[in-house]
Coordinates of C-alpha atoms in Angstrom, one line a residue:
M360 CA 188.9 -4.1 43.3
S361 CA 189.7 -0.5 44.3
T362 CA 188.4 0.9 47.6
R363 CA 187.8 4.3 45.9
R364 CA 184.2 3.6 45.3
Y365 CA 181.2 5.9 45.2
N366 CA 179.7 6.2 48.8
F367 CA 176.0 6.2 48.0
N368 CA 174.9 6.7 51.6
H369 CA 177.1 9.8 51.9
R370 CA 176.0 11.1 48.5
H371 CA 172.4 10.5 49.5
S372 CA 172.8 12.6 52.6
E373 CA 174.7 15.3 50.8
L374 CA 172.2 15.6 48.0
I375 CA 169.3 16.0 50.5
R376 CA 171.3 18.8 52.3
L377 CA 172.0 20.6 49.0
A378 CA 168.5 20.2 47.8
K379 CA 167.1 21.8 51.0
E380 CA 169.6 24.7 50.6
D381 CA 168.5 25.2 47.0
I382 CA 164.8 25.2 47.6
P383 CA 164.3 28.8 48.6
E384 CA 166.2 30.1 45.6
V385 CA 164.5 27.7 43.2
V386 CA 161.0 28.5 44.5
S387 CA 161.7 32.2 44.5
R388 CA 162.8 32.1 40.9
A389 CA 159.6 30.1 39.9
L390 CA 157.4 32.7 41.6
R391 CA 159.2 35.6 40.0
E392 CA 158.5 34.0 36.6
D393 CA 154.8 34.3 37.2
L394 CA 154.7 37.6 39.1
G395 CA 156.4 39.9 36.6
G396 CA 159.9 39.5 37.9
H397 CA 159.1 40.5 41.5
I398 CA 157.5 38.6 44.3
N399 CA 154.5 40.8 44.7
I400 CA 151.1 39.1 44.8
D401 CA 149.3 42.2 43.5
N402 CA 151.1 41.6 40.2
D403 CA 148.6 38.8 39.4
I404 CA 146.0 40.9 37.8
T405 CA 143.4 38.1 37.5
A406 CA 143.7 37.2 41.2
N407 CA 142.9 40.9 42.0
L408 CA 139.3 40.0 41.0
L409 CA 139.0 37.9 44.2
P410 CA 138.2 39.6 47.5
K411 CA 141.1 39.4 50.0
Y412 CA 139.0 38.1 52.8
V413 CA 137.6 35.0 51.1
I414 CA 139.0 31.8 52.7
A415 CA 139.1 28.6 50.7
C416 CA 140.5 25.0 50.9
A417 CA 142.5 23.8 47.9
Q418 CA 142.5 20.1 47.3
I419 CA 145.3 18.6 45.2
L420 CA 144.6 15.3 43.6
T421 CA 146.4 13.0 41.3
H422 CA 144.8 11.4 38.2
E423 CA 147.5 8.9 37.7
K424 CA 149.4 6.3 39.7
G425 CA 153.0 7.0 40.5
I426 CA 155.5 8.0 43.2
F427 CA 155.0 11.3 44.9
C428 CA 157.7 13.9 45.3
G429 CA 157.9 17.6 46.2
K430 CA 156.6 18.2 49.7
D431 CA 159.3 20.7 50.8
W432 CA 158.9 22.8 47.7
I433 CA 155.2 23.3 48.4
Q434 CA 155.8 24.6 51.9
A435 CA 158.6 26.9 50.6
I436 CA 156.2 28.6 48.2
F437 CA 154.1 30.0 51.0
N438 CA 157.2 30.8 53.1
T439 CA 158.6 32.8 50.2
L440 CA 155.3 34.7 49.8
N441 CA 155.3 35.3 53.6
Q442 CA 151.8 33.8 53.7
T443 CA 150.4 31.6 56.5
V444 CA 148.3 28.7 55.4
N445 CA 147.4 25.3 56.9
I446 CA 148.6 22.3 54.9
N447 CA 147.2 18.8 55.7
W448 CA 149.4 16.1 54.1
Y449 CA 148.0 12.7 53.2
I450 CA 151.2 11.5 51.5
K451 CA 154.9 11.6 51.9
D452 CA 157.8 11.9 49.4
G453 CA 158.5 8.5 48.0
E454 CA 155.1 7.0 48.6
K455 CA 152.8 5.5 46.0
M456 CA 149.9 7.4 44.5
I457 CA 146.7 5.9 42.9
P458 CA 144.3 7.7 40.5
G459 CA 141.9 10.0 42.3
Q460 CA 143.9 10.1 45.5
L461 CA 143.8 13.3 47.6
L462 CA 147.4 14.2 48.2
F463 CA 147.1 17.2 50.4
E464 CA 144.8 20.2 51.3
I465 CA 145.8 23.8 51.8
E466 CA 143.6 26.2 53.7
G467 CA 144.1 29.9 53.3
P468 CA 143.1 33.0 51.3
A469 CA 141.6 32.1 48.0
R470 CA 143.6 34.8 46.2
I471 CA 146.9 33.3 47.5
L472 CA 145.9 29.7 46.6
V473 CA 145.0 30.7 43.0
I474 CA 148.2 32.7 42.6
C475 CA 150.2 29.6 43.7
E476 CA 148.3 27.0 41.8
R477 CA 150.5 26.7 38.8
T478 CA 153.8 26.9 40.8
I479 CA 152.5 24.2 43.1
L480 CA 151.5 21.9 40.3
N481 CA 154.7 22.5 38.3
F482 CA 156.9 21.3 41.1
I483 CA 155.0 18.2 42.2
Q484 CA 154.0 17.1 38.7
T485 CA 157.6 17.4 37.4
L486 CA 159.3 15.8 40.5
S487 CA 156.7 13.1 40.8
G488 CA 157.2 12.4 37.1
V489 CA 160.9 11.7 37.7
S490 CA 160.3 9.6 40.8
T491 CA 157.7 7.5 39.0
K492 CA 160.0 6.8 36.0
V493 CA 162.9 5.9 38.3
H494 CA 160.7 3.6 40.4
Y495 CA 159.7 1.8 37.2
Y496 CA 163.3 1.3 36.2
V497 CA 164.3 0.2 39.7
S498 CA 161.6 -2.4 39.6
L499 CA 163.2 -3.9 36.5
L500 CA 166.4 -4.5 38.5
N501 CA 164.8 -6.6 41.2
N502 CA 166.8 -9.7 42.0
T503 CA 170.0 -8.2 40.6
N504 CA 173.0 -6.5 42.2
T505 CA 173.0 -3.6 39.7
K506 CA 172.4 -0.1 40.9
L507 CA 170.5 2.5 38.8
L508 CA 172.2 5.9 38.5
D509 CA 171.1 9.2 37.2
T510 CA 173.4 11.7 35.3
R511 CA 174.0 15.4 35.1
K512 CA 171.6 15.6 32.2
T513 CA 169.1 17.8 34.2
I514 CA 167.1 20.9 33.6
P515 CA 169.4 23.9 34.3
G516 CA 168.7 25.2 37.8
L517 CA 166.9 22.1 39.0
R518 CA 169.8 19.7 39.5
T519 CA 169.4 19.0 43.2
A520 CA 165.6 18.9 43.0
L521 CA 165.6 16.3 40.2
K522 CA 168.3 14.2 41.8
Y523 CA 166.3 14.3 45.0
A524 CA 163.3 12.9 43.0
V525 CA 165.6 10.1 41.8
I526 CA 166.2 9.1 45.4
C527 CA 162.5 9.2 46.1
G528 CA 162.0 6.8 43.2
G529 CA 164.5 4.4 44.7
G530 CA 167.5 5.2 42.4
N531 CA 171.0 6.4 43.2
N532 CA 172.8 9.6 42.3
H533 CA 175.9 9.7 40.1
R534 CA 178.0 12.8 40.6
I535 CA 176.1 15.7 41.9
G536 CA 178.6 18.1 40.3
L537 CA 182.0 18.3 38.8
S538 CA 183.9 18.6 42.1
E539 CA 182.9 15.3 43.5
A540 CA 184.8 12.7 41.5
F541 CA 186.8 12.2 38.3
L542 CA 184.9 11.3 35.2
I543 CA 187.5 11.2 32.4
K544 CA 185.7 11.3 29.0
E545 CA 186.7 11.3 25.3
N546 CA 187.6 15.0 25.1
H547 CA 189.7 14.8 28.3
I548 CA 191.6 11.9 26.8
I549 CA 192.1 13.7 23.4
T550 CA 193.5 16.7 25.2
I551 CA 195.8 14.9 27.6
G552 CA 197.0 12.3 25.1
S553 CA 196.1 8.9 26.4
I554 CA 194.0 6.9 28.9
H555 CA 197.2 6.0 30.8
K556 CA 198.3 9.6 31.1
S557 CA 194.9 10.8 32.1
I558 CA 194.6 8.3 35.0
K559 CA 198.2 8.8 36.1
M560 CA 197.6 12.6 36.3
A561 CA 194.3 12.2 38.2
L562 CA 196.1 10.0 40.8
S563 CA 198.8 12.6 41.2
I564 CA 196.4 15.5 41.7
F565 CA 193.6 14.0 43.9
P566 CA 194.7 10.4 45.0
N567 CA 191.7 9.8 47.2
Y568 CA 189.0 10.7 44.7
P569 CA 187.3 7.9 42.7
I570 CA 188.6 7.8 39.1
E571 CA 186.0 6.9 36.5
I572 CA 186.8 6.8 32.9
E573 CA 184.6 6.5 29.8
V574 CA 185.7 4.0 27.1
E575 CA 184.3 3.4 23.7
S576 CA 185.9 0.0 22.8
I577 CA 187.3 -3.2 24.2
Q578 CA 190.8 -2.0 23.5
E579 CA 190.2 1.1 25.6
L580 CA 188.7 -1.0 28.3
I581 CA 191.8 -3.0 28.6
Q582 CA 193.9 0.1 28.7
A583 CA 191.8 1.6 31.5
I584 CA 192.0 -1.6 33.6
H585 CA 195.8 -1.7 33.3
A586 CA 196.1 2.1 34.0
G587 CA 194.3 1.7 37.4
A588 CA 190.8 3.1 36.9
D589 CA 188.4 2.6 39.7
I590 CA 185.2 2.6 37.6
I591 CA 184.9 2.2 33.9
M592 CA 182.0 3.5 31.9
L593 CA 181.1 1.4 28.8
D594 CA 179.8 4.0 26.5
N595 CA 177.3 2.8 23.9
F596 CA 178.6 -0.7 24.0
S597 CA 176.4 -3.4 22.3
F598 CA 175.1 -6.2 24.5
D599 CA 177.7 -8.6 23.2
E600 CA 180.5 -6.1 23.9
I601 CA 179.2 -5.6 27.4
N602 CA 179.3 -9.3 28.0
Q603 CA 182.8 -9.5 26.6
A604 CA 183.9 -6.6 28.8
I605 CA 182.6 -8.3 32.0
K606 CA 184.6 -11.4 31.1
I607 CA 187.8 -9.5 30.4
N608 CA 187.4 -7.4 33.5
N609 CA 186.8 -10.4 35.8
G610 CA 185.7 -8.3 38.7
R611 CA 188.9 -6.2 38.8
V612 CA 187.1 -2.8 38.3
A613 CA 183.5 -1.6 38.8
L614 CA 181.8 -1.4 35.4
E615 CA 179.1 1.1 34.5
V616 CA 177.0 0.9 31.3
S617 CA 175.6 4.1 29.7
G618 CA 174.2 5.4 26.5
N619 CA 170.7 5.1 25.0
I620 CA 169.6 2.3 27.3
N621 CA 165.8 1.7 27.3
D622 CA 163.6 -0.3 29.6
L623 CA 163.8 -3.4 27.4
E624 CA 167.5 -3.6 27.8
V625 CA 167.9 -2.7 31.5
T626 CA 167.0 -6.2 32.9
K627 CA 169.0 -8.0 30.3
I628 CA 172.1 -6.0 31.0
A629 CA 171.8 -6.3 34.8
Q630 CA 171.4 -10.0 34.7
I631 CA 174.9 -10.5 33.2
G632 CA 176.5 -8.8 36.2
I633 CA 177.1 -5.1 35.5
D634 CA 177.6 -2.9 38.6
Y635 CA 175.9 0.3 37.5
I636 CA 173.5 1.4 34.8
S637 CA 173.3 5.2 34.3
I638 CA 170.4 6.7 32.3
G639 CA 170.2 10.3 31.4
D640 CA 166.6 9.9 30.3
L641 CA 165.5 9.7 34.0
T642 CA 166.0 13.4 34.5
K643 CA 166.1 14.7 30.9
N644 CA 163.0 13.4 29.2
I645 CA 160.4 14.1 31.9
R646 CA 156.7 13.3 31.6
S647 CA 154.8 15.1 34.3
I648 CA 152.1 13.3 36.4
D649 CA 148.6 14.5 35.8
M650 CA 147.4 16.4 38.9
S651 CA 144.9 19.1 39.6
M652 CA 143.9 21.6 42.2
R653 CA 140.3 22.5 43.1
L654 CA 139.0 25.2 45.5
I655 CA 136.3 24.7 48.0
L656 CA 135.1 28.0 49.6
K657 CA 134.7 28.1 53.3

């Protein structure tokens, strides 16, 4: 089997670095959406009803069980607004939540807390929703050697945030972006002419990068194995075809399954010995976690 494999530990570290770099811009954009295109707290006309001197404590609670994610985005909100508040955390990213749990408290000007309420909840509800779904899928892979991967099917502008949430849920990241590895798909093959030519060209351009190729039939699988692919993605294969592909491959190339895979199929596929299962639904169809914020005046 090829040594050009995905290094998940390196990718994990790189993703966290990129996510932290992206946080100020992502948070700034979110605040501008609410504040009329400019980060000016006076642009919240309803918050202007509140006296500036009133201090309050905001309690953020979850009403559902799940996996928490989003701590650094919350701190960045107040850094971006240049506001000093005290945050007491009772949970960490990646930890389990139970209904009614107090996640954290923020003490500061009531006006600022009200202005930030929706931005705070949008981030932690969305990211925790991803982490919670990923955790569920990972639990279905217990006692197997199959790794769960995300995809690039993410909300535009939130790529690193959502992929960080995948890590918090116990999953692994596929390519962060297009510059990280080859993923030769149907349209690449059509343009270049064949699977063999595509892989040969990839090896000549960047010989040290993993070469993954997407195949849509057993015949294409055999071509990809003989052409020297490192990873082969079985796109929308039936269960019987996946089983057949594993036998034909016989451990020569890492195999990944992708395409409309639901929770009922994950365990079944993993148990027959597939290396990776990638699911776009993890970061594309997001159901946010029910959370709320309540003020207590000081």
